[in-house]
CSV table of C-alpha atoms in Angstrom, one decimal:
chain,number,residue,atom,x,y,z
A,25,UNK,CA,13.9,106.5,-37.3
A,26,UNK,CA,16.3,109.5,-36.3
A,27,UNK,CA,19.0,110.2,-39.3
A,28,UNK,CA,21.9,112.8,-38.5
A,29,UNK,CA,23.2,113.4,-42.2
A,30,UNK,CA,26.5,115.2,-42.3
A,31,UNK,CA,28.4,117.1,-45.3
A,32,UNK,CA,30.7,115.8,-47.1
A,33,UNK,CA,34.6,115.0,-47.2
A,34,UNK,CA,37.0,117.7,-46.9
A,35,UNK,CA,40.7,118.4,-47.5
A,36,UNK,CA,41.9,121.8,-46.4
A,37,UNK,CA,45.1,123.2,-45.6
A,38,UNK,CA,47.2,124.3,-42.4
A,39,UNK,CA,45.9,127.3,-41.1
A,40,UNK,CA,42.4,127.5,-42.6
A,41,UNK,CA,39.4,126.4,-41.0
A,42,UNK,CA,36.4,123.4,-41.5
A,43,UNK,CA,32.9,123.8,-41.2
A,44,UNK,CA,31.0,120.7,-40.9
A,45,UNK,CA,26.9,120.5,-40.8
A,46,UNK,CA,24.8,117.7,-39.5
A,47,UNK,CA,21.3,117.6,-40.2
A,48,UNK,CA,18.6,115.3,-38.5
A,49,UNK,CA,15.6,113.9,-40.3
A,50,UNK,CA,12.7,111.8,-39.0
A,51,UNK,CA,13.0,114.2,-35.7
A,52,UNK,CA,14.3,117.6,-34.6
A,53,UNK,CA,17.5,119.0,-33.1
A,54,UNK,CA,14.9,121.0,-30.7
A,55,UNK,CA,14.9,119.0,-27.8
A,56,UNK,CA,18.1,117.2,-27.5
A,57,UNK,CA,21.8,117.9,-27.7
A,58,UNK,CA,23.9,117.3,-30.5
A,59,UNK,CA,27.8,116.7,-29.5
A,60,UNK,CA,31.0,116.3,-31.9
A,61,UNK,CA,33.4,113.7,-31.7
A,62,UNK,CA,36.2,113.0,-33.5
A,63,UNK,CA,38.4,109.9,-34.5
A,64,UNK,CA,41.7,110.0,-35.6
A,65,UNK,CA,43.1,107.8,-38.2
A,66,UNK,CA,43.7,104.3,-36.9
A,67,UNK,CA,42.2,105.9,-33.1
A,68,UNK,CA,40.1,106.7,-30.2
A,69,UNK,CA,37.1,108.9,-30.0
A,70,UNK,CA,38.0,112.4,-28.7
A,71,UNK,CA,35.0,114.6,-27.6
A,72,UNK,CA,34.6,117.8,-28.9
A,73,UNK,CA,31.9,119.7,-27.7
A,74,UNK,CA,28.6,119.9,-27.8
A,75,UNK,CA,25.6,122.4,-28.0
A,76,UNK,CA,21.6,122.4,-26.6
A,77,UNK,CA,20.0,124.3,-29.4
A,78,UNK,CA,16.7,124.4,-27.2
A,79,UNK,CA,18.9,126.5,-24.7
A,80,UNK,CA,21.8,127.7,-27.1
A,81,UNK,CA,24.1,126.3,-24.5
A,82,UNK,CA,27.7,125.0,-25.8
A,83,UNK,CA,30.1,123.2,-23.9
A,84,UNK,CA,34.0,122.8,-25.4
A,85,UNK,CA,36.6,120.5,-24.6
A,86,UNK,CA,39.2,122.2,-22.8
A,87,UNK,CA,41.8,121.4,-25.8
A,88,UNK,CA,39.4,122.8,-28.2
A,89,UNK,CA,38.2,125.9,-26.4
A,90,UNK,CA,40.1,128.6,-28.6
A,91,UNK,CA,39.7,127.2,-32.0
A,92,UNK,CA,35.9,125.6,-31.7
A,93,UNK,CA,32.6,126.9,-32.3
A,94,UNK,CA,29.8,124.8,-32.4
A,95,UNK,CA,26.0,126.3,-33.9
A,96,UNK,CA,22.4,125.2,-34.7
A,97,UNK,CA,20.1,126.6,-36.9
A,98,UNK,CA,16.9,125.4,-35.0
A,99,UNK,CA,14.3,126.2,-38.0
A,100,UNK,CA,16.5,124.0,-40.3
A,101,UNK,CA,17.5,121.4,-37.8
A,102,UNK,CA,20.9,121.5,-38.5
A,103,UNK,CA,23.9,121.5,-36.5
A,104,UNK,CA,27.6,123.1,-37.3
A,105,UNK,CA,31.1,122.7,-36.4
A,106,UNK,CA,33.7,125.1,-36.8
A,107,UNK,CA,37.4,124.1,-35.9
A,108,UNK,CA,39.6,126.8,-37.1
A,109,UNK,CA,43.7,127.2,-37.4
A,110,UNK,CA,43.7,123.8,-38.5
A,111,UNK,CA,46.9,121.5,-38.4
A,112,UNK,CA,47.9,118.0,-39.9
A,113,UNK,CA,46.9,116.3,-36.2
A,114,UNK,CA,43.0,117.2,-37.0
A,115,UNK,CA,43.1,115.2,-39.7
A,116,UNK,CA,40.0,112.9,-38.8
A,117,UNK,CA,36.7,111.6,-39.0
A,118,UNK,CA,34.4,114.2,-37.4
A,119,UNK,CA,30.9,112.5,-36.1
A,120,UNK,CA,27.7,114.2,-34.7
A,121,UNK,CA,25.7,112.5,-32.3
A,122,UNK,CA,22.3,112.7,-30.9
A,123,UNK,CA,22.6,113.3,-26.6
A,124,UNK,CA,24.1,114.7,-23.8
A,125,UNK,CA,25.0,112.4,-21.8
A,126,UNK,CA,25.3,109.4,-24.8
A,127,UNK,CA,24.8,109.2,-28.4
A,128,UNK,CA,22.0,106.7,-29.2
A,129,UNK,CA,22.3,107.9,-33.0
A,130,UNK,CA,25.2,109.0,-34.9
A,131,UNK,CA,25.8,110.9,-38.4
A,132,UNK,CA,27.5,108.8,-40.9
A,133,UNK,CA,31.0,110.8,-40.4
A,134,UNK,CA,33.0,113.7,-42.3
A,135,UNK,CA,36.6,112.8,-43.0
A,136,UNK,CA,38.5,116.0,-42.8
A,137,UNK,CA,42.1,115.9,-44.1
A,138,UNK,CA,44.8,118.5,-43.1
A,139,UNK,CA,47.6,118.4,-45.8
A,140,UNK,CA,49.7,121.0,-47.6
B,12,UNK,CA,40.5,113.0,-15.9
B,13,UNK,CA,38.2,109.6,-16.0
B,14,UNK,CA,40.6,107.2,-17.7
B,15,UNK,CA,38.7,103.8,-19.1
B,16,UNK,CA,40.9,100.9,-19.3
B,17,UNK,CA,39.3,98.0,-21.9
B,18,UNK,CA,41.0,94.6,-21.2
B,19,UNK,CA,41.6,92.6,-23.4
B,20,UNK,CA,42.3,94.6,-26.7
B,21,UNK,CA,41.9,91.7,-29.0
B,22,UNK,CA,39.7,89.0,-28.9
B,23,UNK,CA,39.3,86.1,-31.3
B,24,UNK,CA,35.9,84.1,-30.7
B,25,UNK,CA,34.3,80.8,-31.9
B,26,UNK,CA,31.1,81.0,-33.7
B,27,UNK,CA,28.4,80.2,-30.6
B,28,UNK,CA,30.8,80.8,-28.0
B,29,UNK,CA,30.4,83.2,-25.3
B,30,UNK,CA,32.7,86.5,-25.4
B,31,UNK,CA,33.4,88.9,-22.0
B,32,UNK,CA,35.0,92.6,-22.6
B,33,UNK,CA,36.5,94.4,-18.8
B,34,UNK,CA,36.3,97.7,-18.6
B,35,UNK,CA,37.7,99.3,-15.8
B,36,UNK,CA,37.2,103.0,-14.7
B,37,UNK,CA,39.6,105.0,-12.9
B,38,UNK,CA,36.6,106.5,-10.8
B,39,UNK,CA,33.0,105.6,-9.7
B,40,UNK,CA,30.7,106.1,-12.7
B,41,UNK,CA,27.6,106.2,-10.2
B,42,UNK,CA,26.4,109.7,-9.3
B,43,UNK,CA,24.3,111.1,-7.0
B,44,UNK,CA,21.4,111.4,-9.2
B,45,UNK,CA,20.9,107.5,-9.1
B,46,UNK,CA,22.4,106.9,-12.7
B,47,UNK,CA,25.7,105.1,-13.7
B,48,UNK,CA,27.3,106.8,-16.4
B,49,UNK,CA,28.5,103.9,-18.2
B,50,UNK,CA,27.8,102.9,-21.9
B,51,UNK,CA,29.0,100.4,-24.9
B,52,UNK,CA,29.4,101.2,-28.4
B,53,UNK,CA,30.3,98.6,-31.6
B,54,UNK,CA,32.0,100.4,-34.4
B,55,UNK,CA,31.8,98.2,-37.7
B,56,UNK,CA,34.3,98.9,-40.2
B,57,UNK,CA,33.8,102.4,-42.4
B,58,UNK,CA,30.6,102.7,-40.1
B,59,UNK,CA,29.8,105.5,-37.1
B,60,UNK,CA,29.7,103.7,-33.3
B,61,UNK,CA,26.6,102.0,-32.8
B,62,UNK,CA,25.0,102.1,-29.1
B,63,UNK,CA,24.6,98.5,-27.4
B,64,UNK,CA,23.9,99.4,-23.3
B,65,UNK,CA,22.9,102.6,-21.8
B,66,UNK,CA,23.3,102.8,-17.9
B,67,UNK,CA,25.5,99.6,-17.7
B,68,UNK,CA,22.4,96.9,-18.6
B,69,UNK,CA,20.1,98.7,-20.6
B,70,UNK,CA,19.9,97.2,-24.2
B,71,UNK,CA,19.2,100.3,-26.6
B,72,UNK,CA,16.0,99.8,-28.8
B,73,UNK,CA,16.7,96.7,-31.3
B,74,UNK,CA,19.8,95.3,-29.7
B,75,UNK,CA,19.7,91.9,-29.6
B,76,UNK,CA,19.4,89.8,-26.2
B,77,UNK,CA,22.5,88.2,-27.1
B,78,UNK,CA,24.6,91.1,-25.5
B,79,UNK,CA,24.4,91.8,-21.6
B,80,UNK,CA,26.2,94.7,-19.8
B,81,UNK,CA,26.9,94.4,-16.0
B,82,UNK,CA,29.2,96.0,-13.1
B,83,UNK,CA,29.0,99.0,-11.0
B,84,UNK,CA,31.1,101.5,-9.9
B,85,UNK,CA,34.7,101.2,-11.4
B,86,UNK,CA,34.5,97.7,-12.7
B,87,UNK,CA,31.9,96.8,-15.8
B,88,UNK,CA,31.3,93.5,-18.2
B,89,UNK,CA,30.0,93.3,-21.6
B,90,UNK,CA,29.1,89.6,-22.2
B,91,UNK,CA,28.3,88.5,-25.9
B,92,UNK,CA,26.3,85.2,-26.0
B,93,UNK,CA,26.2,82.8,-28.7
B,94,UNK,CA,28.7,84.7,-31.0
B,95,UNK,CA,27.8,85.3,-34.5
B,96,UNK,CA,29.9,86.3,-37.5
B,97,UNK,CA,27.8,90.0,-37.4
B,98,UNK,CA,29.3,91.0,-33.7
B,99,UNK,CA,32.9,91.7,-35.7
B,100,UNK,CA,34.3,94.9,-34.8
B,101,UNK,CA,35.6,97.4,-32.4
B,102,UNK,CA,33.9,97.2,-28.8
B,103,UNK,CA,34.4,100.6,-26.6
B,104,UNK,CA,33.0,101.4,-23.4
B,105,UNK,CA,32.2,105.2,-22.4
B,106,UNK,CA,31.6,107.1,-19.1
B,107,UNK,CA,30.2,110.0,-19.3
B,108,UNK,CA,29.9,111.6,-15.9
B,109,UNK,CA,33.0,113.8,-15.5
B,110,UNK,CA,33.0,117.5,-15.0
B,111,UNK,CA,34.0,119.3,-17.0
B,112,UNK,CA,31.6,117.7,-19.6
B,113,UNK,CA,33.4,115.4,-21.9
B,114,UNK,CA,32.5,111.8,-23.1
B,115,UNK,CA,35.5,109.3,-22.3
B,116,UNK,CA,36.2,106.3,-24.2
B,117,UNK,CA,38.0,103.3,-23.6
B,118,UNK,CA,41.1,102.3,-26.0
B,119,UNK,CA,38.6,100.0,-27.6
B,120,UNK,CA,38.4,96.0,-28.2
B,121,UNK,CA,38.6,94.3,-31.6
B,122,UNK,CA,36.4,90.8,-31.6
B,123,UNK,CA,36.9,89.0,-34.6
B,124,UNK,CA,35.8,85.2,-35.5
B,125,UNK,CA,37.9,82.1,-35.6
């Protein structure tokens, strides 16, 4: 059974940046893409971005493109997302999923809070 | 942009009964490659979204045969036989064949039980 385990909650301040990991267990990030989605309080899903570790290709949302960096670390099969310059409307759960073109598995969720 | 447009946005079922969700996309899902780009997701409270149908009618691995998905093009069902107090929560459809590459959701349905 694939798990995607991600870090724990953070609360950070306006201006500074987050850096959430996501981890897979019972498989590898190898072969498929992990992509970031987010969910505002009480909201939708907005996608994020997503990488191919395989191919180290990323693809960014337009609304993220200057503030977002997404990595893998193939040999730990782990994924990372970056979102710096952070303001009170990132305040969110952050997700991880398993696919390109659909997540069939999904991390538990990171809430990150954005509050002086 | 795709824009996905769930109708209705609340639903309030009767244990056995039969439940339908619209969704509604603002262009053709079906690409060239054969594939429709169409998907449905439950999100339980305090939980991540969990995958129902893949490709319009496909029921991901352990779904149970009580959920259906149909449609094609711009206009797709999910049907929900035999309601059970478990199917509470959030129902969103997704498309997913938009350039550039973004994963759209719908604003979402909330099913709860009479």
């Amino acid at each position: 059974q694939v798990q995607l385990v991600q870090s724990g909650a953070e609360v950070k301040t306006p201006g500074s940046s987050v850096k959430v990991s996501c981890q897979a267990s019972g498989g590898s990030l190898k072969s498929h893409a992990i992509t970031w989605v987010r969910q505002a309080p009480g909201q939708g899903f907005q996608w994020m971005g997503r990488i191919m570790p395989m191919l180290g290709v990323t693809n960014y949302a337009q609304n993220f493109q200057d503030r977002l960096t997404i990595t893998a670390d193939k040999s730990t099969g782990t994924a990372y997302m970056e979102l710096r310059s952070l303001r009170s409307e990132d305040t969110a759960i952050y997700f991880c999923a398993r696919g390109y073109d659909y997540g069939p598995y999904w991390g538990q969720g990171t809430l990150v809070t954005v509050s002086s | 942009d795709v824009v996905m447009t769930q109708t209705p946005l609340s639903l309030s079922v009767t244990p056995g009964q039969s439940a339908s969700i619209s969704c509604k996309s603002s262009q053709s899902l079906m690409h060239s490659d054969g594939k429709t780009y169409l998907y449905w997701y439950l999100q339980k409270a305090g939980q991540p979204p969990q995958l129902l149908i893949y490709e319009v009618s496909k029921r991901f691995s352990g779904v149970s045969e009580r959920f259906s998905g149909s449609g094609s093009g711009t206009d797709f069902t999910l049907t929900i036989s035999r309601v059970e107090a478990e199917d509470v929560g959030v129902y969103y459809c997704m498309e997913s064949i938009q350039l550039p590459p973004a994963w759209t959701f719908g604003q979402g349905t909330k099913v709860e039980i009479k």
